[in-house]
């Protein structure tokens, strides 16, 4: 029997799956575990099932010990995992791609509609009991039909958003390290552009790239200045892909028209300059937050951990 440490609360079905085969210690509070306790608890673990709120870095891997075989992240993004440090120690690192594609694309589409149609601002009018009346020019937004969506990072989530946006009448452009499969490009009717051209020509830019040193502040002052003054920026990827201070400045000074953000540079803190901006829609990292999706993510992470402990190939190892 192996020892599995689950570093945060996950759906009970997944814990039960792990417990059916192994000895499991799981943090079960709604707030994240302290680093100190985590470092103690991982000692002797053969597998770690990790959440975004816990860093699986060299220090944690070493605190676990040389018997550690797998770090199974319950997320598609894995910037909390030091993948090279895992590789150096012969530890398999896994993530949960696929199962959260639709949920995250839904949230990106929702942010596009919330931003362009000023929905959060409208809701504030009602809740704050501000005086209002239907009027020909009251709270006008921007139509998205016939407008260009620029997808930065055309992976599974980017493509799922593009499908949704196409159904809403948008045209699709993308920038990506590699060209996408011709069948997908045909289905989406999309064009591939360099990032600069995509920023300069898109009405809505949506970020779907992974976070790494290469994408840190990919969108900063210069990139925001390259965008059109009537355009919108959507981020459901990772906060630090965007320079939040530069974004707040751009929103305040009309350099771009609006932004919809599900992720932030220093979560759970949100840059104070964003908080009073009516043209910023701010939601608390809800991309994969449905019961069905979170359950599927946890079950996939558990399957990854169990496969490695059995000596099998993990279903979704982190590539590279
Ligand atoms: C959520 O942000 C994830 O990466 O799964």
Short mmCIF file of N, CA, C and O in Angstrom, two decimals, residues 18-66:
data_model
loop_
_atom_site.label_atom_id
_atom_site.label_comp_id
_atom_site.label_asym_id
_atom_site.label_seq_id
_atom_site.Cartn_x
_atom_site.Cartn_y
_atom_site.Cartn_z
N UNK A 18 -8.94 6.75 -4.51
CA UNK A 18 -7.56 6.59 -4.02
C UNK A 18 -7.53 5.66 -2.81
O UNK A 18 -6.67 4.79 -2.69
N UNK A 19 -8.52 5.86 -1.90
CA UNK A 19 -8.54 5.09 -0.64
C UNK A 19 -8.81 3.61 -0.89
O UNK A 19 -8.42 2.76 -0.09
N UNK A 20 -9.47 3.30 -2.02
CA UNK A 20 -9.76 1.89 -2.31
C UNK A 20 -8.47 1.11 -2.50
O UNK A 20 -8.44 -0.10 -2.31
N UNK A 21 -7.40 1.79 -2.86
CA UNK A 21 -6.14 1.07 -3.12
C UNK A 21 -5.01 1.43 -2.16
O UNK A 21 -4.05 0.69 -2.03
N UNK A 22 -5.09 2.63 -1.56
CA UNK A 22 -3.91 3.12 -0.83
C UNK A 22 -4.29 3.84 0.46
O UNK A 22 -5.45 4.15 0.70
N UNK A 23 -3.24 4.15 1.20
CA UNK A 23 -3.39 4.92 2.43
C UNK A 23 -3.37 6.41 2.03
O UNK A 23 -2.40 6.86 1.42
N UNK A 24 -4.44 7.13 2.36
CA UNK A 24 -4.55 8.51 1.88
C UNK A 24 -4.62 9.48 3.06
O UNK A 24 -5.41 9.29 3.98
N UNK A 25 -3.81 10.54 2.98
CA UNK A 25 -3.97 11.66 3.91
C UNK A 25 -4.42 12.86 3.06
O UNK A 25 -3.74 13.20 2.07
N UNK A 26 -5.55 13.44 3.40
CA UNK A 26 -6.06 14.55 2.58
C UNK A 26 -6.36 15.75 3.48
O UNK A 26 -7.02 15.62 4.52
N UNK A 27 -5.86 16.92 3.08
CA UNK A 27 -6.22 18.17 3.76
C UNK A 27 -7.68 18.41 3.47
O UNK A 27 -8.11 18.35 2.32
N UNK A 28 -8.49 18.69 4.51
CA UNK A 28 -9.93 18.76 4.27
C UNK A 28 -10.55 20.08 4.72
O UNK A 28 -11.72 20.14 5.06
N UNK A 29 -9.75 21.14 4.73
CA UNK A 29 -10.31 22.46 5.10
C UNK A 29 -10.55 23.25 3.81
O UNK A 29 -9.91 22.99 2.79
N UNK A 30 -11.42 24.26 3.89
CA UNK A 30 -11.70 25.05 2.68
C UNK A 30 -10.60 26.08 2.41
O UNK A 30 -10.45 26.55 1.29
N UNK A 31 -9.81 26.42 3.43
CA UNK A 31 -8.66 27.32 3.18
C UNK A 31 -7.43 26.46 2.89
O UNK A 31 -7.34 25.32 3.34
N UNK A 32 -6.46 27.01 2.11
CA UNK A 32 -5.30 26.19 1.77
C UNK A 32 -4.47 25.78 2.98
O UNK A 32 -4.42 26.48 3.99
N UNK A 33 -3.82 24.65 2.87
CA UNK A 33 -2.94 24.13 3.91
C UNK A 33 -1.73 25.06 4.05
O UNK A 33 -1.29 25.65 3.05
N UNK A 34 -1.20 25.20 5.27
CA UNK A 34 -0.01 26.03 5.43
C UNK A 34 1.18 25.28 4.84
O UNK A 34 1.21 24.04 4.81
N UNK A 35 2.14 26.04 4.37
CA UNK A 35 3.34 25.43 3.76
C UNK A 35 4.05 24.54 4.79
O UNK A 35 4.51 23.45 4.47
N UNK A 36 4.09 25.03 6.03
CA UNK A 36 4.80 24.29 7.08
C UNK A 36 4.19 22.89 7.30
O UNK A 36 4.89 21.88 7.30
N UNK A 37 2.87 22.86 7.41
CA UNK A 37 2.19 21.58 7.62
C UNK A 37 2.33 20.69 6.39
O UNK A 37 2.54 19.48 6.49
N UNK A 38 2.26 21.31 5.23
CA UNK A 38 2.38 20.53 3.99
C UNK A 38 3.75 19.86 3.93
O UNK A 38 3.85 18.66 3.61
N UNK A 39 4.78 20.63 4.26
CA UNK A 39 6.15 20.07 4.21
C UNK A 39 6.27 18.88 5.17
O UNK A 39 6.94 17.90 4.88
N UNK A 40 5.57 18.97 6.31
CA UNK A 40 5.61 17.84 7.26
C UNK A 40 4.83 16.64 6.73
O UNK A 40 5.29 15.51 6.76
N UNK A 41 3.63 16.93 6.20
CA UNK A 41 2.71 15.84 5.82
C UNK A 41 3.21 15.04 4.62
O UNK A 41 2.89 13.87 4.49
N UNK A 42 3.96 15.69 3.72
CA UNK A 42 4.35 14.96 2.51
C UNK A 42 5.46 13.94 2.78
O UNK A 42 5.72 13.08 1.93
N UNK A 43 6.09 14.03 3.96
CA UNK A 43 7.21 13.11 4.24
C UNK A 43 6.76 11.66 4.05
O UNK A 43 5.74 11.24 4.60
N UNK A 44 7.47 10.94 3.23
CA UNK A 44 7.17 9.53 3.02
C UNK A 44 6.10 9.27 1.97
O UNK A 44 5.71 8.11 1.74
N UNK A 45 5.60 10.33 1.31
CA UNK A 45 4.53 10.12 0.32
C UNK A 45 5.08 9.49 -0.96
O UNK A 45 6.17 9.83 -1.42
N UNK A 46 4.29 8.57 -1.54
CA UNK A 46 4.64 7.99 -2.84
C UNK A 46 3.97 8.78 -3.96
O UNK A 46 4.41 8.74 -5.11
N UNK A 47 2.88 9.46 -3.61
CA UNK A 47 2.14 10.24 -4.61
C UNK A 47 1.60 11.50 -3.95
O UNK A 47 1.17 11.46 -2.79
N UNK A 48 1.64 12.60 -4.70
CA UNK A 48 1.01 13.84 -4.25
C UNK A 48 -0.09 14.19 -5.24
O UNK A 48 0.14 14.15 -6.45
N UNK A 49 -1.26 14.50 -4.72
CA UNK A 49 -2.33 15.04 -5.56
C UNK A 49 -2.44 16.50 -5.17
O UNK A 49 -2.76 16.81 -4.02
N UNK A 50 -2.10 17.39 -6.10
CA UNK A 50 -1.91 18.80 -5.74
C UNK A 50 -2.96 19.70 -6.36
O UNK A 50 -3.50 19.42 -7.44
N UNK A 51 -3.20 20.82 -5.70
CA UNK A 51 -4.08 21.86 -6.23
C UNK A 51 -3.24 23.07 -6.59
O UNK A 51 -2.08 23.19 -6.18
N UNK A 52 -3.85 23.99 -7.34
CA UNK A 52 -3.15 25.19 -7.80
C UNK A 52 -2.58 26.04 -6.67
O UNK A 52 -1.64 26.79 -6.87
N UNK A 53 -3.21 25.92 -5.50
CA UNK A 53 -2.79 26.75 -4.37
C UNK A 53 -1.51 26.24 -3.70
O UNK A 53 -0.96 26.93 -2.85
N UNK A 54 -1.04 25.05 -4.09
CA UNK A 54 0.18 24.52 -3.49
C UNK A 54 1.29 24.40 -4.52
O UNK A 54 1.07 23.87 -5.61
N UNK A 55 2.46 24.89 -4.15
CA UNK A 55 3.61 24.80 -5.06
C UNK A 55 4.29 23.46 -4.86
O UNK A 55 4.72 23.14 -3.76
N UNK A 56 4.43 22.70 -5.95
CA UNK A 56 5.21 21.45 -5.87
C UNK A 56 6.57 21.77 -6.46
O UNK A 56 6.83 21.53 -7.64
N UNK A 57 7.42 22.37 -5.63
CA UNK A 57 8.76 22.76 -6.08
C UNK A 57 9.79 21.78 -5.51
O UNK A 57 9.43 20.80 -4.85
N UNK A 58 11.07 22.08 -5.77
CA UNK A 58 12.14 21.16 -5.34
C UNK A 58 12.07 20.92 -3.84
O UNK A 58 12.23 19.79 -3.36
N UNK A 59 11.77 21.99 -3.08
CA UNK A 59 11.73 21.84 -1.61
C UNK A 59 10.66 20.82 -1.20
O UNK A 59 10.90 19.96 -0.35
N UNK A 60 9.49 20.90 -1.83
CA UNK A 60 8.40 19.98 -1.46
C UNK A 60 8.73 18.55 -1.90
O UNK A 60 8.48 17.59 -1.17
N UNK A 61 9.30 18.42 -3.10
CA UNK A 61 9.63 17.08 -3.61
C UNK A 61 10.67 16.44 -2.67
O UNK A 61 10.56 15.26 -2.33
N UNK A 62 11.64 17.24 -2.24
CA UNK A 62 12.66 16.70 -1.35
C UNK A 62 12.09 16.37 0.03
O UNK A 62 12.49 15.40 0.66
N UNK A 63 11.12 17.20 0.47
CA UNK A 63 10.49 16.92 1.77
C UNK A 63 9.71 15.60 1.69
O UNK A 63 9.57 14.90 2.70
N UNK A 64 9.19 15.27 0.51
CA UNK A 64 8.46 14.00 0.35
C UNK A 64 9.44 12.83 0.48
O UNK A 64 9.19 11.88 1.21
N UNK A 65 10.54 12.92 -0.25
CA UNK A 65 11.54 11.85 -0.16
C UNK A 65 11.72 11.15 -1.50
O UNK A 65 10.95 11.35 -2.44
N UNK A 66 12.72 10.28 -1.54
CA UNK A 66 13.12 9.68 -2.83
C UNK A 66 12.14 8.61 -3.31
O UNK A 66 12.22 8.17 -4.45
#
